[in-house]
Amino acid sequence: MILTLEKLKTEYANQGMNLTLDFKNRLKDQTLMYDIDLVKVTGQVQFLQSRYVHFDLTIETTLTLPCAITLKPVIYPLSFKIEEDVSETSDAEYRIIEDKIHLGDIVWGAIIPMIPMQVYAEDAPRDQFEEEPKINEVFAQLKDHFDKK
């Protein structure tokens, strides 16, 4: 979703944001998740300067992720807050280009690092692939040495 600075000033700066974004079209370019529900974005927008915008947002959605062992779908609810500054300078991660801010990129960029590395289905045999802890022989000899004293 691309928002103009004018729309941000007139609609969202006074009453806050309450939007729903659809990212299903981005699923084809990644392998981290099977599915993503509509993303609810709520929060506040502040203009710190005329071309410097601060977002304070809450992001909520439900992801369908692959089980780390069985690859079965696992439902994973996701809810978190972000703060993001957007300006025309190169210091900002997201920039204002032609008086427009790409809110979809900001939200998607916040969701991706929140995806857990591993999730497990309830019936996944977690202990099946765990190795028994191995003791390094050098350290095993040291253990005996300190036990004697």
Coordinates of C-alpha atoms in Angstrom, one line a residue, residues 28-101:
K28 CA 5.5 -16.7 -4.3
D29 CA 8.9 -15.1 -3.7
Q30 CA 9.8 -16.8 -0.4
T31 CA 9.9 -20.1 1.3
L32 CA 9.6 -19.0 5.0
M33 CA 5.8 -19.5 5.2
Y34 CA 3.0 -21.3 3.6
D35 CA 0.4 -18.7 4.0
I36 CA -0.3 -15.3 5.7
D37 CA -3.7 -13.9 6.7
L38 CA -4.7 -10.3 6.2
V39 CA -2.4 -8.1 8.3
K40 CA -4.1 -5.6 10.6
V41 CA -2.1 -2.4 11.0
T42 CA -3.1 0.1 13.7
G43 CA -1.3 3.0 15.2
Q44 CA -0.3 6.6 15.0
V45 CA 1.4 8.8 12.4
Q46 CA 3.3 12.0 13.4
F47 CA 4.9 14.5 11.1
L48 CA 8.1 15.5 13.0
Q49 CA 8.9 17.9 10.0
S50 CA 7.0 18.4 6.8
R51 CA 8.9 15.6 5.1
Y52 CA 9.9 13.5 8.1
V53 CA 7.2 11.0 9.3
H54 CA 7.2 8.8 12.4
F55 CA 5.1 5.7 12.5
D56 CA 4.1 4.0 15.8
L57 CA 2.3 0.8 14.7
T58 CA 0.9 -2.4 16.0
I59 CA 1.0 -5.3 13.5
E60 CA -1.2 -8.4 13.9
T61 CA -1.7 -11.4 11.6
T62 CA -1.6 -15.2 11.6
L63 CA 1.1 -17.1 9.7
T64 CA 1.0 -20.7 8.5
L65 CA 4.6 -22.0 8.8
P66 CA 6.2 -25.3 8.0
C67 CA 7.0 -27.7 10.9
A68 CA 10.7 -28.0 11.2
I69 CA 10.5 -31.8 11.4
T70 CA 7.4 -32.9 9.4
L71 CA 6.8 -29.8 7.2
K72 CA 3.1 -30.0 8.3
P73 CA 1.4 -26.5 8.4
V74 CA 1.6 -24.9 11.8
I75 CA -0.6 -21.9 12.7
Y76 CA 1.5 -19.1 14.3
P77 CA -0.3 -15.9 15.6
L78 CA 1.9 -12.9 15.3
S79 CA 1.5 -9.5 17.1
F80 CA 4.1 -6.9 17.7
K81 CA 4.8 -3.2 17.7
I82 CA 7.2 -1.2 15.6
E83 CA 8.4 2.4 15.4
E84 CA 9.7 3.6 12.1
D85 CA 10.9 7.0 10.8
V86 CA 10.6 7.8 7.2
S87 CA 12.2 10.7 5.4
E88 CA 13.9 11.8 2.2
T89 CA 17.4 11.4 3.6
S90 CA 19.6 8.4 3.0
D91 CA 19.9 7.9 6.7
A92 CA 16.3 6.5 6.9
E93 CA 15.8 2.8 6.0
Y94 CA 12.5 3.7 4.2
R95 CA 12.4 6.9 2.2
I96 CA 9.8 9.3 0.9
I97 CA 9.9 9.2 -2.9
E98 CA 7.9 11.6 -4.9
D99 CA 5.8 12.5 -1.9
K100 CA 4.8 8.8 -1.3
I101 CA 5.6 6.3 1.4

